[in-house]
């Protein structure tokens, strides 16, 4: 195992390195963003960069559960466009 910190995809539950995942962050003010830099602070949820995991996340509204809030539809639409 390498020194890299692994994160778990909320769709498939596989552990992967941060560069293999898309990070969605809810900051202290409750604002939700897709973190392309990987450096935003706040509660994060990770999704594999493959279509199956993205589709599963959208279909099941898994970000709502992971981030413990209602995620705006625009975030799901942004993910779908990726």
PDB file of N, CA and C in Angstrom:
ATOM      1  N   UNK A   1       0.840  -1.187   0.000  1.00  0.00           N
ATOM      2  CA  UNK A   1       0.000   0.000   0.000  1.00  0.00           C
ATOM      3  C   UNK A   1       0.884   1.248   0.000  1.00  0.00           C
ATOM      4  N   UNK A   2       0.483   2.239  -0.741  1.00  0.00           N
ATOM      5  CA  UNK A   2       1.279   3.457  -0.851  1.00  0.00           C
ATOM      6  C   UNK A   2       0.982   4.428   0.291  1.00  0.00           C
ATOM      7  N   UNK A   3       1.703   5.535   0.299  1.00  0.00           N
ATOM      8  CA  UNK A   3       1.534   6.548   1.346  1.00  0.00           C
ATOM      9  C   UNK A   3       0.331   7.434   1.091  1.00  0.00           C
ATOM     10  N   UNK A   4      -0.261   7.343  -0.108  1.00  0.00           N
ATOM     11  CA  UNK A   4      -1.378   8.216  -0.452  1.00  0.00           C
ATOM     12  C   UNK A   4      -2.579   7.917   0.423  1.00  0.00           C
ATOM     13  N   UNK A   5      -3.253   8.998   0.851  1.00  0.00           N
ATOM     14  CA  UNK A   5      -4.493   8.830   1.604  1.00  0.00           C
ATOM     15  C   UNK A   5      -5.588   8.437   0.629  1.00  0.00           C
ATOM     16  N   UNK A   6      -6.299   7.401   0.958  1.00  0.00           N
ATOM     17  CA  UNK A   6      -7.378   6.944   0.098  1.00  0.00           C
ATOM     18  C   UNK A   6      -8.703   7.535   0.553  1.00  0.00           C
ATOM     19  N   UNK A   7      -9.578   7.759  -0.395  1.00  0.00           N
ATOM     20  CA  UNK A   7     -10.929   8.239  -0.123  1.00  0.00           C
ATOM     21  C   UNK A   7     -11.899   7.214  -0.686  1.00  0.00           C
ATOM     22  N   UNK A   8     -13.117   7.175  -0.146  1.00  0.00           N
ATOM     23  CA  UNK A   8     -14.095   6.189  -0.584  1.00  0.00           C
ATOM     24  C   UNK A   8     -15.171   6.837  -1.441  1.00  0.00           C
ATOM     25  N   UNK A   9     -15.437   6.235  -2.591  1.00  0.00           N
ATOM     26  CA  UNK A   9     -16.499   6.702  -3.483  1.00  0.00           C
ATOM     27  C   UNK A   9     -17.850   6.422  -2.822  1.00  0.00           C
ATOM     28  N   UNK A  10     -18.753   7.404  -2.834  1.00  0.00           N
ATOM     29  CA  UNK A  10     -20.065   7.221  -2.202  1.00  0.00           C
ATOM     30  C   UNK A  10     -20.987   6.329  -3.034  1.00  0.00           C
ATOM     31  N   UNK A  11     -20.635   6.094  -4.296  1.00  0.00           N
ATOM     32  CA  UNK A  11     -21.477   5.266  -5.166  1.00  0.00           C
ATOM     33  C   UNK A  11     -21.088   3.791  -5.108  1.00  0.00           C
ATOM     34  N   UNK A  12     -19.795   3.481  -5.288  1.00  0.00           N
ATOM     35  CA  UNK A  12     -19.360   2.080  -5.365  1.00  0.00           C
ATOM     36  C   UNK A  12     -18.643   1.600  -4.104  1.00  0.00           C
ATOM     37  N   UNK A  13     -18.341   2.522  -3.192  1.00  0.00           N
ATOM     38  CA  UNK A  13     -17.643   2.216  -1.926  1.00  0.00           C
ATOM     39  C   UNK A  13     -16.219   1.713  -2.108  1.00  0.00           C
ATOM     40  N   UNK A  14     -15.623   1.942  -3.276  1.00  0.00           N
ATOM     41  CA  UNK A  14     -14.223   1.565  -3.493  1.00  0.00           C
ATOM     42  C   UNK A  14     -13.310   2.675  -2.995  1.00  0.00           C
ATOM     43  N   UNK A  15     -12.171   2.286  -2.436  1.00  0.00           N
ATOM     44  CA  UNK A  15     -11.181   3.253  -1.979  1.00  0.00           C
ATOM     45  C   UNK A  15     -10.234   3.572  -3.127  1.00  0.00           C
ATOM     46  N   UNK A  16     -10.027   4.871  -3.367  1.00  0.00           N
ATOM     47  CA  UNK A  16      -9.154   5.323  -4.443  1.00  0.00           C
ATOM     48  C   UNK A  16      -8.400   6.564  -3.993  1.00  0.00           C
ATOM     49  N   UNK A  17      -7.358   6.917  -4.761  1.00  0.00           N
ATOM     50  CA  UNK A  17      -6.613   8.142  -4.444  1.00  0.00           C
ATOM     51  C   UNK A  17      -7.437   9.348  -4.888  1.00  0.00           C
ATOM     52  N   UNK A  18      -7.137  10.496  -4.311  1.00  0.00           N
ATOM     53  CA  UNK A  18      -7.907  11.715  -4.571  1.00  0.00           C
ATOM     54  C   UNK A  18      -7.939  12.085  -6.051  1.00  0.00           C
ATOM     55  N   UNK A  19      -6.856  11.806  -6.790  1.00  0.00           N
ATOM     56  CA  UNK A  19      -6.822  12.186  -8.207  1.00  0.00           C
ATOM     57  C   UNK A  19      -7.738  11.324  -9.074  1.00  0.00           C
ATOM     58  N   UNK A  20      -8.249  10.232  -8.534  1.00  0.00           N
ATOM     59  CA  UNK A  20      -9.165   9.359  -9.266  1.00  0.00           C
ATOM     60  C   UNK A  20     -10.630   9.689  -8.974  1.00  0.00           C
ATOM     61  N   UNK A  21     -10.849  10.690  -8.128  1.00  0.00           N
ATOM     62  CA  UNK A  21     -12.200  10.990  -7.654  1.00  0.00           C
ATOM     63  C   UNK A  21     -12.588  12.452  -7.888  1.00  0.00           C
ATOM     64  N   UNK A  22     -13.883  12.692  -7.931  1.00  0.00           N
ATOM     65  CA  UNK A  22     -14.444  14.047  -7.976  1.00  0.00           C
ATOM     66  C   UNK A  22     -14.866  14.373  -6.544  1.00  0.00           C
ATOM     67  N   UNK A  23     -14.495  15.553  -6.066  1.00  0.00           N
ATOM     68  CA  UNK A  23     -14.843  15.953  -4.700  1.00  0.00           C
ATOM     69  C   UNK A  23     -15.943  17.004  -4.749  1.00  0.00           C
ATOM     70  N   UNK A  24     -16.978  16.774  -3.959  1.00  0.00           N
ATOM     71  CA  UNK A  24     -18.053  17.761  -3.795  1.00  0.00           C
ATOM     72  C   UNK A  24     -18.004  18.201  -2.339  1.00  0.00           C
ATOM     73  N   UNK A  25     -17.993  19.524  -2.118  1.00  0.00           N
ATOM     74  CA  UNK A  25     -17.762  20.072  -0.777  1.00  0.00           C
ATOM     75  C   UNK A  25     -18.907  20.969  -0.334  1.00  0.00           C
ATOM     76  N   UNK A  26     -19.275  20.819   0.950  1.00  0.00           N
ATOM     77  CA  UNK A  26     -20.198  21.760   1.596  1.00  0.00           C
ATOM     78  C   UNK A  26     -19.381  22.541   2.614  1.00  0.00           C
ATOM     79  N   UNK A  27     -19.307  23.874   2.445  1.00  0.00           N
ATOM     80  CA  UNK A  27     -18.501  24.672   3.369  1.00  0.00           C
ATOM     81  C   UNK A  27     -19.303  25.068   4.605  1.00  0.00           C
ATOM     82  N   UNK A  28     -18.685  25.834   5.487  1.00  0.00           N
ATOM     83  CA  UNK A  28     -19.321  26.208   6.761  1.00  0.00           C
ATOM     84  C   UNK A  28     -20.606  27.003   6.587  1.00  0.00           C
ATOM     85  N   UNK A  29     -20.715  27.739   5.488  1.00  0.00           N
ATOM     86  CA  UNK A  29     -21.920  28.541   5.262  1.00  0.00           C
ATOM     87  C   UNK A  29     -23.021  27.727   4.579  1.00  0.00           C
ATOM     88  N   UNK A  30     -22.728  26.470   4.248  1.00  0.00           N
ATOM     89  CA  UNK A  30     -23.730  25.608   3.625  1.00  0.00           C
ATOM     90  C   UNK A  30     -23.691  25.621   2.108  1.00  0.00           C
ATOM     91  N   UNK A  31     -22.746  26.371   1.540  1.00  0.00           N
ATOM     92  CA  UNK A  31     -22.607  26.444   0.090  1.00  0.00           C
ATOM     93  C   UNK A  31     -21.972  25.151  -0.428  1.00  0.00           C
ATOM     94  N   UNK A  32     -22.495  24.630  -1.541  1.00  0.00           N
ATOM     95  CA  UNK A  32     -22.008  23.366  -2.095  1.00  0.00           C
ATOM     96  C   UNK A  32     -21.345  23.624  -3.439  1.00  0.00           C
ATOM     97  N   UNK A  33     -20.137  23.063  -3.606  1.00  0.00           N
ATOM     98  CA  UNK A  33     -19.373  23.242  -4.837  1.00  0.00           C
ATOM     99  C   UNK A  33     -18.711  21.936  -5.256  1.00  0.00           C
ATOM    100  N   UNK A  34     -18.504  21.803  -6.560  1.00  0.00           N
ATOM    101  CA  UNK A  34     -17.663  20.714  -7.050  1.00  0.00           C
ATOM    102  C   UNK A  34     -16.245  21.252  -6.985  1.00  0.00           C
ATOM    103  N   UNK A  35     -15.393  20.559  -6.247  1.00  0.00           N
ATOM    104  CA  UNK A  35     -14.032  21.027  -5.973  1.00  0.00           C
ATOM    105  C   UNK A  35     -13.062  20.417  -6.977  1.00  0.00           C
ATOM    106  N   UNK A  36     -12.767  21.162  -8.040  1.00  0.00           N
ATOM    107  CA  UNK A  36     -11.834  20.649  -9.046  1.00  0.00           C
ATOM    108  C   UNK A  36     -10.382  20.758  -8.585  1.00  0.00           C
ATOM    109  N   UNK A  37     -10.107  21.667  -7.654  1.00  0.00           N
ATOM    110  CA  UNK A  37      -8.730  21.838  -7.167  1.00  0.00           C
ATOM    111  C   UNK A  37      -8.382  20.833  -6.076  1.00  0.00           C
ATOM    112  N   UNK A  38      -9.400  20.317  -5.385  1.00  0.00           N
ATOM    113  CA  UNK A  38      -9.150  19.392  -4.277  1.00  0.00           C
ATOM    114  C   UNK A  38      -8.685  20.093  -3.014  1.00  0.00           C
ATOM    115  N   UNK A  39      -8.800  21.409  -2.964  1.00  0.00           N
ATOM    116  CA  UNK A  39      -8.260  22.164  -1.835  1.00  0.00           C
ATOM    117  C   UNK A  39      -9.310  22.916  -1.022  1.00  0.00           C
ATOM    118  N   UNK A  40     -10.583  22.850  -1.410  1.00  0.00           N
ATOM    119  CA  UNK A  40     -11.612  23.568  -0.660  1.00  0.00           C
ATOM    120  C   UNK A  40     -11.838  22.925   0.706  1.00  0.00           C
ATOM    121  N   UNK A  41     -12.093  23.766   1.706  1.00  0.00           N
ATOM    122  CA  UNK A  41     -12.373  23.278   3.049  1.00  0.00           C
ATOM    123  C   UNK A  41     -13.849  22.971   3.198  1.00  0.00           C
ATOM    124  N   UNK A  42     -14.152  22.034   4.076  1.00  0.00           N
ATOM    125  CA  UNK A  42     -15.538  21.700   4.365  1.00  0.00           C
ATOM    126  C   UNK A  42     -15.767  20.204   4.309  1.00  0.00           C
ATOM    127  N   UNK A  43     -17.007  19.817   4.497  1.00  0.00           N
ATOM    128  CA  UNK A  43     -17.378  18.405   4.451  1.00  0.00           C
ATOM    129  C   UNK A  43     -17.353  17.950   3.003  1.00  0.00           C
ATOM    130  N   UNK A  44     -16.634  16.880   2.720  1.00  0.00           N
ATOM    131  CA  UNK A  44     -16.471  16.416   1.347  1.00  0.00           C
ATOM    132  C   UNK A  44     -17.101  15.062   1.093  1.00  0.00           C
ATOM    133  N   UNK A  45     -17.535  14.874  -0.135  1.00  0.00           N
ATOM    134  CA  UNK A  45     -18.022  13.584  -0.613  1.00  0.00           C
ATOM    135  C   UNK A  45     -17.282  13.311  -1.915  1.00  0.00           C
ATOM    136  N   UNK A  46     -16.885  12.069  -2.116  1.00  0.00           N
ATOM    137  CA  UNK A  46     -16.084  11.713  -3.277  1.00  0.00           C
ATOM    138  C   UNK A  46     -16.824  10.747  -4.179  1.00  0.00           C
ATOM    139  N   UNK A  47     -16.653  10.953  -5.501  1.00  0.00           N
ATOM    140  CA  UNK A  47     -17.296  10.111  -6.505  1.00  0.00           C
ATOM    141  C   UNK A  47     -16.252   9.747  -7.552  1.00  0.00           C
ATOM    142  N   UNK A  48     -16.230   8.477  -7.958  1.00  0.00           N
ATOM    143  CA  UNK A  48     -15.320   8.045  -9.027  1.00  0.00           C
ATOM    144  C   UNK A  48     -15.594   8.854 -10.282  1.00  0.00           C
ATOM    145  N   UNK A  49     -14.558   9.028 -11.091  1.00  0.00           N
ATOM    146  CA  UNK A  49     -14.693   9.801 -12.321  1.00  0.00           C
ATOM    147  C   UNK A  49     -15.266   8.960 -13.471  1.00  0.00           C
ATOM    148  N   UNK A  50     -16.030   7.928 -13.162  1.00  0.00           N
ATOM    149  CA  UNK A  50     -16.625   7.139 -14.241  1.00  0.00           C
ATOM    150  C   UNK A  50     -18.134   7.367 -14.295  1.00  0.00           C
ATOM    151  N   UNK A  51     -18.692   7.148 -15.469  1.00  0.00           N
ATOM    152  CA  UNK A  51     -20.104   7.448 -15.727  1.00  0.00           C
ATOM    153  C   UNK A  51     -21.039   6.642 -14.823  1.00  0.00           C
ATOM    154  N   UNK A  52     -20.700   5.378 -14.541  1.00  0.00           N
ATOM    155  CA  UNK A  52     -21.567   4.531 -13.717  1.00  0.00           C
ATOM    156  C   UNK A  52     -21.736   5.113 -12.312  1.00  0.00           C
ATOM    157  N   UNK A  53     -20.640   5.500 -11.689  1.00  0.00           N
ATOM    158  CA  UNK A  53     -20.715   6.056 -10.327  1.00  0.00           C
ATOM    159  C   UNK A  53     -21.415   7.407 -10.313  1.00  0.00           C
ATOM    160  N   UNK A  54     -21.144   8.235 -11.311  1.00  0.00           N
ATOM    161  CA  UNK A  54     -21.803   9.541 -11.386  1.00  0.00           C
ATOM    162  C   UNK A  54     -23.310   9.346 -11.556  1.00  0.00           C
ATOM    163  N   UNK A  55     -23.706   8.456 -12.466  1.00  0.00           N
ATOM    164  CA  UNK A  55     -25.133   8.201 -12.697  1.00  0.00           C
ATOM    165  C   UNK A  55     -25.821   7.647 -11.455  1.00  0.00           C
ATOM    166  N   UNK A  56     -25.150   6.743 -10.745  1.00  0.00           N
ATOM    167  CA  UNK A  56     -25.718   6.159  -9.526  1.00  0.00           C
ATOM    168  C   UNK A  56     -25.904   7.234  -8.456  1.00  0.00           C
ATOM    169  N   UNK A  57     -24.920   8.114  -8.338  1.00  0.00           N
ATOM    170  CA  UNK A  57     -24.994   9.210  -7.368  1.00  0.00           C
ATOM    171  C   UNK A  57     -26.166  10.129  -7.679  1.00  0.00           C
ATOM    172  N   UNK A  58     -26.352  10.450  -8.961  1.00  0.00           N
ATOM    173  CA  UNK A  58     -27.446  11.332  -9.375  1.00  0.00           C
ATOM    174  C   UNK A  58     -28.792  10.648  -9.152  1.00  0.00           C
ATOM    175  N   UNK A  59     -28.909   9.413  -9.609  1.00  0.00           N
ATOM    176  CA  UNK A  59     -30.172   8.672  -9.530  1.00  0.00           C
ATOM    177  C   UNK A  59     -30.651   8.527  -8.081  1.00  0.00           C
ATOM    178  N   UNK A  60     -29.725   8.200  -7.184  1.00  0.00           N
ATOM    179  CA  UNK A  60     -30.078   7.937  -5.792  1.00  0.00           C
ATOM    180  C   UNK A  60     -29.925   9.157  -4.885  1.00  0.00           C
ATOM    181  N   UNK A  61     -29.576  10.312  -5.476  1.00  0.00           N
ATOM    182  CA  UNK A  61     -29.371  11.552  -4.691  1.00  0.00           C
ATOM    183  C   UNK A  61     -28.443  11.291  -3.504  1.00  0.00           C
ATOM    184  N   UNK A  62     -27.348  10.589  -3.751  1.00  0.00           N
ATOM    185  CA  UNK A  62     -26.437  10.189  -2.677  1.00  0.00           C
ATOM    186  C   UNK A  62     -25.699  11.352  -2.034  1.00  0.00           C
ATOM    187  N   UNK A  63     -25.544  12.461  -2.746  1.00  0.00           N
ATOM    188  CA  UNK A  63     -24.878  13.618  -2.130  1.00  0.00           C
ATOM    189  C   UNK A  63     -25.709  14.188  -0.994  1.00  0.00           C
ATOM    190  N   UNK A  64     -27.034  14.125  -1.116  1.00  0.00           N
ATOM    191  CA  UNK A  64     -27.901  14.623  -0.034  1.00  0.00           C
ATOM    192  C   UNK A  64     -27.580  13.901   1.267  1.00  0.00           C
ATOM    193  N   UNK A  65     -27.420  12.596   1.188  1.00  0.00           N
ATOM    194  CA  UNK A  65     -27.127  11.782   2.375  1.00  0.00           C
ATOM    195  C   UNK A  65     -25.719  12.068   2.887  1.00  0.00           C
ATOM    196  N   UNK A  66     -24.753  12.082   1.989  1.00  0.00           N
ATOM    197  CA  UNK A  66     -23.353  12.266   2.395  1.00  0.00           C
ATOM    198  C   UNK A  66     -23.076  13.638   2.984  1.00  0.00           C
ATOM    199  N   UNK A  67     -23.677  14.665   2.392  1.00  0.00           N
ATOM    200  CA  UNK A  67     -23.425  16.031   2.863  1.00  0.00           C
ATOM    201  C   UNK A  67     -24.453  16.503   3.880  1.00  0.00           C
ATOM    202  N   UNK A  68     -25.418  15.635   4.186  1.00  0.00           N
ATOM    203  CA  UNK A  68     -26.436  15.897   5.202  1.00  0.00           C
ATOM    204  C   UNK A  68     -27.223  17.189   4.937  1.00  0.00           C
ATOM    205  N   UNK A  69     -27.622  17.365   3.672  1.00  0.00           N
ATOM    206  CA  UNK A  69     -28.441  18.517   3.293  1.00  0.00           C
ATOM    207  C   UNK A  69     -29.042  18.255   1.918  1.00  0.00           C
ATOM    208  N   UNK A  70     -29.950  19.125   1.502  1.00  0.00           N
ATOM    209  CA  UNK A  70     -30.501  19.025   0.153  1.00  0.00           C
ATOM    210  C   UNK A  70     -29.548  19.704  -0.820  1.00  0.00           C
ATOM    211  N   UNK A  71     -28.964  18.910  -1.700  1.00  0.00           N
ATOM    212  CA  UNK A  71     -28.012  19.431  -2.675  1.00  0.00           C
ATOM    213  C   UNK A  71     -28.794  20.008  -3.857  1.00  0.00           C
ATOM    214  N   UNK A  72     -28.467  21.236  -4.281  1.00  0.00           N
ATOM    215  CA  UNK A  72     -29.180  21.850  -5.407  1.00  0.00           C
ATOM    216  C   UNK A  72     -29.075  20.990  -6.676  1.00  0.00           C
ATOM    217  N   UNK A  73     -30.118  20.997  -7.455  1.00  0.00           N
ATOM    218  CA  UNK A  73     -30.169  20.223  -8.705  1.00  0.00           C
ATOM    219  C   UNK A  73     -29.032  20.614  -9.648  1.00  0.00           C
ATOM    220  N   UNK A  74     -28.584  21.877  -9.584  1.00  0.00           N
ATOM    221  CA  UNK A  74     -27.502  22.341 -10.456  1.00  0.00           C
ATOM    222  C   UNK A  74     -26.215  21.537 -10.236  1.00  0.00           C
ATOM    223  N   UNK A  75     -25.959  21.144  -8.999  1.00  0.00           N
ATOM    224  CA  UNK A  75     -24.749  20.360  -8.700  1.00  0.00           C
ATOM    225  C   UNK A  75     -24.846  19.002  -9.396  1.00  0.00           C
ATOM    226  N   UNK A  76     -25.991  18.375  -9.294  1.00  0.00           N
ATOM    227  CA  UNK A  76     -26.191  17.084  -9.966  1.00  0.00           C
ATOM    228  C   UNK A  76     -26.073  17.245 -11.484  1.00  0.00           C
ATOM    229  N   UNK A  77     -26.582  18.352 -12.022  1.00  0.00           N
ATOM    230  CA  UNK A  77     -26.488  18.607 -13.461  1.00  0.00           C
ATOM    231  C   UNK A  77     -25.034  18.827 -13.885  1.00  0.00           C
ATOM    232  N   UNK A  78     -24.265  19.538 -13.046  1.00  0.00           N
ATOM    233  CA  UNK A  78     -22.839  19.747 -13.325  1.00  0.00           C
ATOM    234  C   UNK A  78     -22.099  18.420 -13.358  1.00  0.00           C
ATOM    235  N   UNK A  79     -22.407  17.551 -12.400  1.00  0.00           N
ATOM    236  CA  UNK A  79     -21.782  16.220 -12.365  1.00  0.00           C
ATOM    237  C   UNK A  79     -22.100  15.443 -13.626  1.00  0.00           C
ATOM    238  N   UNK A  80     -23.344  15.485 -14.044  1.00  0.00           N
ATOM    239  CA  UNK A  80     -23.777  14.758 -15.221  1.00  0.00           C
ATOM    240  C   UNK A  80     -23.044  15.233 -16.477  1.00  0.00           C
ATOM    241  N   UNK A  81     -22.740  16.528 -16.516  1.00  0.00           N
ATOM    242  CA  UNK A  81     -22.048  17.104 -17.674  1.00  0.00           C
ATOM    243  C   UNK A  81     -20.561  16.754 -17.712  1.00  0.00           C
ATOM    244  N   UNK A  82     -20.007  16.276 -16.597  1.00  0.00           N
ATOM    245  CA  UNK A  82     -18.574  15.967 -16.528  1.00  0.00           C
ATOM    246  C   UNK A  82     -18.205  14.742 -17.317  1.00  0.00           C
TER     247      UNK A  82
END
